[in-house]
């Protein structure tokens, strides 16, 4: 048990406050020099529940003072009039302290207690209080100090309690308290389970985000912590971070490349050394046991041990960290350079052969504004081999641990910040469709991208843009059929797994998705021994200790889990065996045999639910993309379409959990023997379950499926067990959103995600709407809607912001849009016009007719027909040159409110032209004149009806969405922008955002009824 040594004066004024939070070691022999007013907590052991109350007590004066300062900011009368409770609610609304108020809990218990303690009981002697007030004083104080160490109604537990209360409270204030913690060496060294100690260290780290923590630690304990918890030690107790690994270089030096070539140039092509080298994480570590389980390396465990030591000791390509229980390896600078020289088929390329042009492009025309230039810092985040923190790979090659593979191009080392995409570079959609033959290239392939356009990480991010919600998202997108529909793709970066499969009927799609998630590739890269644990002890962050096996079997209801599967190798082998059995049955099944079909479907559903629960247990989110190339044909067949709807009706709700519990077993299961064998459930007041997989449906008119998919899933509510429907048994509520992925709300999320990742300042509503207008004008056919995939691809081509205050502007996004394939630009236009526009957008200088014809690959006749129309719309402007016209192009036409100019941008423009139009009807009128349409005067004389204009001028119809988007949705947006805080509801409609609700969430259950234990007995 820890002991608190109070400071000489417990008042807030004497509490020391430093300028910097963090953890530091008190040098040996200097503990006696600590200031007398620094509170010390002694005998701090490895169980945080024992010392956290004392640590909070040590900083309680600053907690109290911070709350009082915030109360004065809220309302000076709060303290004067002793009104704590309104301020308690404001702590969450303004500063994010606590959790959202609910119907039964107007304020978080911590907020209530803190407000009362800081305002009503500040600077009082508790011994002078009445018995009633003394009880209230003790209650409020205990509520603060016992935070995270016991369950409190409506409050988070454990470390979440700190993260949601004390941390944001100190963040909102100006003071950083200081405290000293003296660690109990013998207790830490003799702890039964290092995971207990790891949680205590996590508590220290979390508290250190806002508190200056000084540790008194013996040299022996210091060595123990470094050995037993190296990651934590390197991050918090090493001055320069991780001294045991060389940091990944931002740019590979010529010296490192030369040294690497001298070493790996002598290795046997496709040999074990090169395969091992390619499998390492270029910016992180991999555990040696994970390398041994990686089936794509194709080396024995002994060979891996031998090669690791050889590459480290003899060649200096690796650093080995042997402090933790399982050795970990990382690349040195020379090792990183060596990995970049490994190409397809694990053959080594000379450095001069691997020097490619810059991957990202700069601005073509200065007049578009200064954009955020692309640079090497924009490379994808590191992807570790363990725990699914990142993986991906190249088609036909081993995964490199960071989305790269031997078949991918080496990263650029060119000093140039600009390059033109090869004309022959395939589009992302072409690349996906070109699966090759499954029997030759693999039924499960790593998701990669077309060389010169998108790498594996960028392709992953592009696809992730389609997921708008943790539910079902339908994206209108023209998708090309796979060459071989049996192929599926898999990708994992930053704890997000994505499966991409083509719709092939309910059963085939179900088995393929399941097979992909449990493929050898995923056990090699995501479901690794370090992520799962040799004895499954790493699941659920190792928090369940020995109960893990019971949780998987009785809680999560993971199937095919017998005594032989209760360790990693057995689990992997068993799932592989069941997977192979399902695939073999799929090839033999006769659709006419409904019994056999149903049994296989049931087994596949069970295996998929087991797989998604397993991914959830290792902390990885799953998104499943179902591609439907011909949505019209699917809908035309009544039986086919019903099978499609039934697939989502049964599959989506089955992949859900409430904490560690299977929602299917809680809500739907009818079999008595299955109901008897399940773990007891402790229900929260708001018993809401979560999906363990999200779904994205992409196809030309996929959004038209939304209502039908929603109704199909909603019909599942009738299958909920009778005892739950009748209120005899407690259930949970499962909300399943079914939303569109092309709408304003979806596009807004894509922009926000990439703007944040690139380091731009947060966008306000007006800035965001301008960017969505530009995106939908360029990429869509109607105002406010476009492809989220194309938008993400455009944003990925931008570099990082130069400063945190820099805003993402329309000119920046226009630059990204110009990098997209021609077929993406204003999709309502004919292909020849798109190609001419694209050729001009990427040109460094103005182009004449012959150059446009050559670069765009169009005929002279097409050029003549298209160039004048593009000029009439202001997307291209002429530059006179001795009687021979040359042209330049812009994504944003000069007349757009987004352009920021009031006249065409070329100097040769006739200054005697009409005054620049400022209204949409003026724009339409001038465009019609420039196109020689000779519009009737009456169309524009009075109040203009936009529908009448486009009906009378059909040649303008293909530009309708373009013009509408530039001037705002419905043409009223520019003058009267929306002010509603819920922009999703404004743009999508409340009905479109209302989720399907399955199950129940009764609130009148007594505490005796709030557990399934009685049902199971």
Tab-separated table of N, CA and C in Angstrom, residues 392-464:
chain	number	residue	atom	x	y	z
A	392	UNK	N	0.365	-4.654	-45.466
A	392	UNK	CA	-0.133	-4.535	-46.812
A	392	UNK	C	0.880	-5.214	-47.667
A	393	UNK	N	0.811	-5.079	-48.917
A	393	UNK	CA	1.852	-5.698	-49.689
A	393	UNK	C	1.587	-5.679	-51.157
A	394	UNK	N	2.516	-6.191	-51.883
A	394	UNK	CA	2.439	-6.153	-53.324
A	394	UNK	C	1.850	-7.406	-53.893
A	395	UNK	N	1.259	-7.265	-55.016
A	395	UNK	CA	0.656	-8.390	-55.705
A	395	UNK	C	1.736	-9.395	-56.051
A	396	UNK	N	1.594	-10.583	-55.524
A	396	UNK	CA	2.520	-11.644	-55.845
A	396	UNK	C	3.804	-11.616	-55.068
A	397	UNK	N	3.963	-10.683	-54.129
A	397	UNK	CA	5.192	-10.611	-53.359
A	397	UNK	C	4.914	-10.657	-51.892
A	398	UNK	N	5.944	-10.881	-51.085
A	398	UNK	CA	5.776	-10.920	-49.641
A	398	UNK	C	5.536	-9.529	-49.116
A	399	UNK	N	4.801	-9.480	-48.053
A	399	UNK	CA	4.502	-8.199	-47.421
A	399	UNK	C	5.725	-7.652	-46.735
A	400	UNK	N	5.916	-6.368	-46.877
A	400	UNK	CA	7.082	-5.726	-46.269
A	400	UNK	C	6.767	-5.110	-44.937
A	401	UNK	N	5.572	-5.294	-44.456
A	401	UNK	CA	5.242	-4.804	-43.135
A	401	UNK	C	4.770	-3.378	-43.106
A	402	UNK	N	4.899	-2.657	-44.166
A	402	UNK	CA	4.450	-1.279	-44.192
A	402	UNK	C	3.723	-0.956	-45.477
A	403	UNK	N	3.103	-1.949	-46.030
A	403	UNK	CA	2.359	-1.705	-47.240
A	403	UNK	C	3.209	-1.727	-48.475
A	404	UNK	N	4.479	-1.972	-48.337
A	404	UNK	CA	5.348	-2.070	-49.494
A	404	UNK	C	5.695	-3.515	-49.726
A	405	UNK	N	6.128	-3.812	-50.902
A	405	UNK	CA	6.481	-5.175	-51.213
A	405	UNK	C	7.580	-5.175	-52.237
A	406	UNK	N	8.222	-6.320	-52.426
A	406	UNK	CA	9.271	-6.373	-53.437
A	406	UNK	C	8.782	-6.029	-54.823
A	407	UNK	N	7.488	-6.094	-55.041
A	407	UNK	CA	6.980	-5.773	-56.378
A	407	UNK	C	6.651	-4.309	-56.543
A	408	UNK	N	6.778	-3.545	-55.444
A	408	UNK	CA	6.469	-2.123	-55.516
A	408	UNK	C	7.711	-1.337	-55.891
A	409	UNK	N	7.499	-0.175	-56.466
A	409	UNK	CA	8.622	0.686	-56.788
A	409	UNK	C	9.286	1.156	-55.514
A	410	UNK	N	10.573	1.383	-55.578
A	410	UNK	CA	11.291	1.919	-54.429
A	410	UNK	C	10.853	3.342	-54.208
A	411	UNK	N	10.875	3.797	-52.942
A	411	UNK	CA	10.501	5.182	-52.675
A	411	UNK	C	11.426	6.142	-53.392
A	412	UNK	N	10.900	7.298	-53.657
A	412	UNK	CA	11.678	8.285	-54.409
A	412	UNK	C	12.786	8.884	-53.568
A	413	UNK	N	13.888	9.149	-54.210
A	413	UNK	CA	14.953	9.907	-53.578
A	413	UNK	C	15.318	11.101	-54.458
A	414	UNK	N	14.430	11.413	-55.368
A	414	UNK	CA	14.696	12.537	-56.272
A	414	UNK	C	14.551	13.841	-55.533
A	415	UNK	N	15.389	14.785	-55.837
A	415	UNK	CA	15.294	16.094	-55.194
A	415	UNK	C	14.199	16.936	-55.804
A	416	UNK	N	13.725	16.535	-56.930
A	416	UNK	CA	12.660	17.297	-57.591
A	416	UNK	C	11.349	17.092	-56.869
A	417	UNK	N	10.568	18.153	-56.716
A	417	UNK	CA	9.279	18.034	-56.058
A	417	UNK	C	8.151	17.879	-57.059
A	418	UNK	N	8.474	17.799	-58.334
A	418	UNK	CA	7.433	17.663	-59.331
A	418	UNK	C	7.725	16.509	-60.265
A	419	UNK	N	6.683	15.930	-60.775
A	419	UNK	CA	6.810	14.910	-61.816
A	419	UNK	C	5.457	14.742	-62.486
A	420	UNK	N	5.479	14.277	-63.701
A	420	UNK	CA	4.247	14.012	-64.419
A	420	UNK	C	3.969	12.524	-64.375
A	421	UNK	N	2.742	12.200	-64.144
A	421	UNK	CA	2.371	10.792	-64.140
A	421	UNK	C	2.554	10.205	-65.523
A	422	UNK	N	3.049	8.990	-65.598
A	422	UNK	CA	3.142	8.350	-66.910
A	422	UNK	C	1.765	8.247	-67.543
A	423	UNK	N	1.702	8.483	-68.840
A	423	UNK	CA	0.420	8.394	-69.532
A	423	UNK	C	-0.181	7.007	-69.379
A	424	UNK	N	0.698	6.010	-69.303
A	424	UNK	CA	0.227	4.630	-69.234
A	424	UNK	C	-0.120	4.172	-67.832
A	425	UNK	N	0.083	5.030	-66.807
A	425	UNK	CA	-0.205	4.611	-65.434
A	425	UNK	C	-1.675	4.246	-65.302
A	426	UNK	N	-1.981	3.034	-64.894
A	426	UNK	CA	-3.390	2.641	-64.779
A	426	UNK	C	-4.076	3.402	-63.656
A	427	UNK	N	-5.372	3.535	-63.752
A	427	UNK	CA	-6.135	4.158	-62.675
A	427	UNK	C	-6.276	3.161	-61.539
A	428	UNK	N	-6.714	3.661	-60.400
A	428	UNK	CA	-6.920	2.778	-59.251
A	428	UNK	C	-7.949	1.702	-59.578
A	429	UNK	N	-8.990	2.078	-60.308
A	429	UNK	CA	-10.035	1.118	-60.649
A	429	UNK	C	-9.523	0.075	-61.647
A	430	UNK	N	-8.722	0.506	-62.615
A	430	UNK	CA	-8.122	-0.447	-63.550
A	430	UNK	C	-7.249	-1.444	-62.804
A	431	UNK	N	-6.500	-0.928	-61.830
A	431	UNK	CA	-5.583	-1.782	-61.082
A	431	UNK	C	-6.346	-2.837	-60.282
A	432	UNK	N	-7.421	-2.421	-59.638
A	432	UNK	CA	-8.215	-3.374	-58.862
A	432	UNK	C	-8.826	-4.439	-59.764
A	433	UNK	N	-9.319	-4.024	-60.909
A	433	UNK	CA	-9.989	-4.965	-61.801
A	433	UNK	C	-9.020	-5.984	-62.389
A	434	UNK	N	-7.747	-5.600	-62.526
A	434	UNK	CA	-6.762	-6.498	-63.143
A	434	UNK	C	-6.238	-7.489	-62.103
A	435	UNK	N	-7.073	-8.432	-61.740
A	435	UNK	CA	-6.714	-9.378	-60.676
A	435	UNK	C	-5.743	-10.453	-61.135
A	436	UNK	N	-5.704	-10.725	-62.437
A	436	UNK	CA	-4.995	-11.907	-62.898
A	436	UNK	C	-5.828	-13.138	-62.577
A	437	UNK	N	-5.303	-14.300	-62.935
A	437	UNK	CA	-6.015	-15.539	-62.656
A	437	UNK	C	-5.797	-15.944	-61.205
A	438	UNK	N	-6.884	-16.231	-60.514
A	438	UNK	CA	-6.791	-16.557	-59.097
A	438	UNK	C	-5.898	-17.768	-58.852
A	439	UNK	N	-6.002	-18.764	-59.715
A	439	UNK	CA	-5.225	-19.987	-59.524
A	439	UNK	C	-3.726	-19.739	-59.662
A	440	UNK	N	-3.357	-18.665	-60.384
A	440	UNK	CA	-1.938	-18.370	-60.594
A	440	UNK	C	-1.437	-17.254	-59.672
A	441	UNK	N	-2.229	-16.202	-59.522
A	441	UNK	CA	-1.791	-15.036	-58.765
A	441	UNK	C	-2.307	-15.006	-57.329
A	442	UNK	N	-3.167	-15.951	-56.955
A	442	UNK	CA	-3.655	-16.017	-55.585
A	442	UNK	C	-5.112	-15.618	-55.472
A	443	UNK	N	-5.846	-16.382	-54.669
A	443	UNK	CA	-7.246	-16.052	-54.417
A	443	UNK	C	-7.360	-14.879	-53.437
A	444	UNK	N	-6.372	-14.752	-52.541
A	444	UNK	CA	-6.304	-13.617	-51.623
A	444	UNK	C	-5.026	-12.856	-51.931
A	445	UNK	N	-5.168	-11.580	-52.305
A	445	UNK	CA	-4.015	-10.781	-52.696
A	445	UNK	C	-3.921	-9.540	-51.821
A	446	UNK	N	-2.666	-9.132	-51.535
A	446	UNK	CA	-2.479	-7.878	-50.819
A	446	UNK	C	-2.964	-6.721	-51.692
A	447	UNK	N	-3.638	-5.791	-51.066
A	447	UNK	CA	-4.060	-4.581	-51.769
A	447	UNK	C	-2.841	-3.705	-52.025
A	448	UNK	N	-2.592	-3.398	-53.277
A	448	UNK	CA	-1.498	-2.521	-53.659
A	448	UNK	C	-2.053	-1.520	-54.659
A	449	UNK	N	-1.220	-0.643	-55.162
A	449	UNK	CA	-1.694	0.352	-56.099
A	449	UNK	C	-0.853	0.430	-57.342
A	450	UNK	N	-1.333	1.124	-58.361
A	450	UNK	CA	-0.590	1.254	-59.624
A	450	UNK	C	0.669	2.077	-59.435
A	451	UNK	N	1.794	1.535	-59.882
A	451	UNK	CA	3.069	2.240	-59.776
A	451	UNK	C	2.966	3.616	-60.421
A	452	UNK	N	3.516	4.609	-59.744
A	452	UNK	CA	3.505	5.956	-60.277
A	452	UNK	C	2.257	6.732	-59.934
A	453	UNK	N	1.245	6.059	-59.353
A	453	UNK	CA	0.023	6.776	-59.002
A	453	UNK	C	-0.313	6.622	-57.523
A	454	UNK	N	-0.429	5.391	-57.042
A	454	UNK	CA	-0.801	5.134	-55.653
A	454	UNK	C	0.013	3.961	-55.123
A	455	UNK	N	0.545	4.101	-53.916
A	455	UNK	CA	1.194	2.953	-53.304
A	455	UNK	C	0.179	2.224	-52.420
A	456	UNK	N	0.642	1.211	-51.697
A	456	UNK	CA	-0.277	0.369	-50.931
A	456	UNK	C	-1.009	1.165	-49.857
A	457	UNK	N	-0.281	2.030	-49.141
A	457	UNK	CA	-0.931	2.806	-48.083
A	457	UNK	C	-1.944	3.789	-48.664
A	458	UNK	N	-1.590	4.445	-49.766
A	458	UNK	CA	-2.515	5.398	-50.383
A	458	UNK	C	-3.748	4.689	-50.927
A	459	UNK	N	-3.567	3.491	-51.468
A	459	UNK	CA	-4.714	2.731	-51.949
A	459	UNK	C	-5.621	2.352	-50.781
A	460	UNK	N	-5.007	1.997	-49.666
A	460	UNK	CA	-5.767	1.680	-48.453
A	460	UNK	C	-6.584	2.895	-47.998
A	461	UNK	N	-5.939	4.058	-47.963
A	461	UNK	CA	-6.627	5.275	-47.548
A	461	UNK	C	-7.728	5.659	-48.532
A	462	UNK	N	-7.472	5.441	-49.798
A	462	UNK	CA	-8.484	5.747	-50.813
A	462	UNK	C	-9.739	4.920	-50.570
A	463	UNK	N	-9.569	3.627	-50.324
A	463	UNK	CA	-10.719	2.768	-50.079
A	463	UNK	C	-11.430	3.128	-48.779
A	464	UNK	N	-10.648	3.475	-47.756
A	464	UNK	CA	-11.232	3.775	-46.458
A	464	UNK	C	-12.159	4.979	-46.519
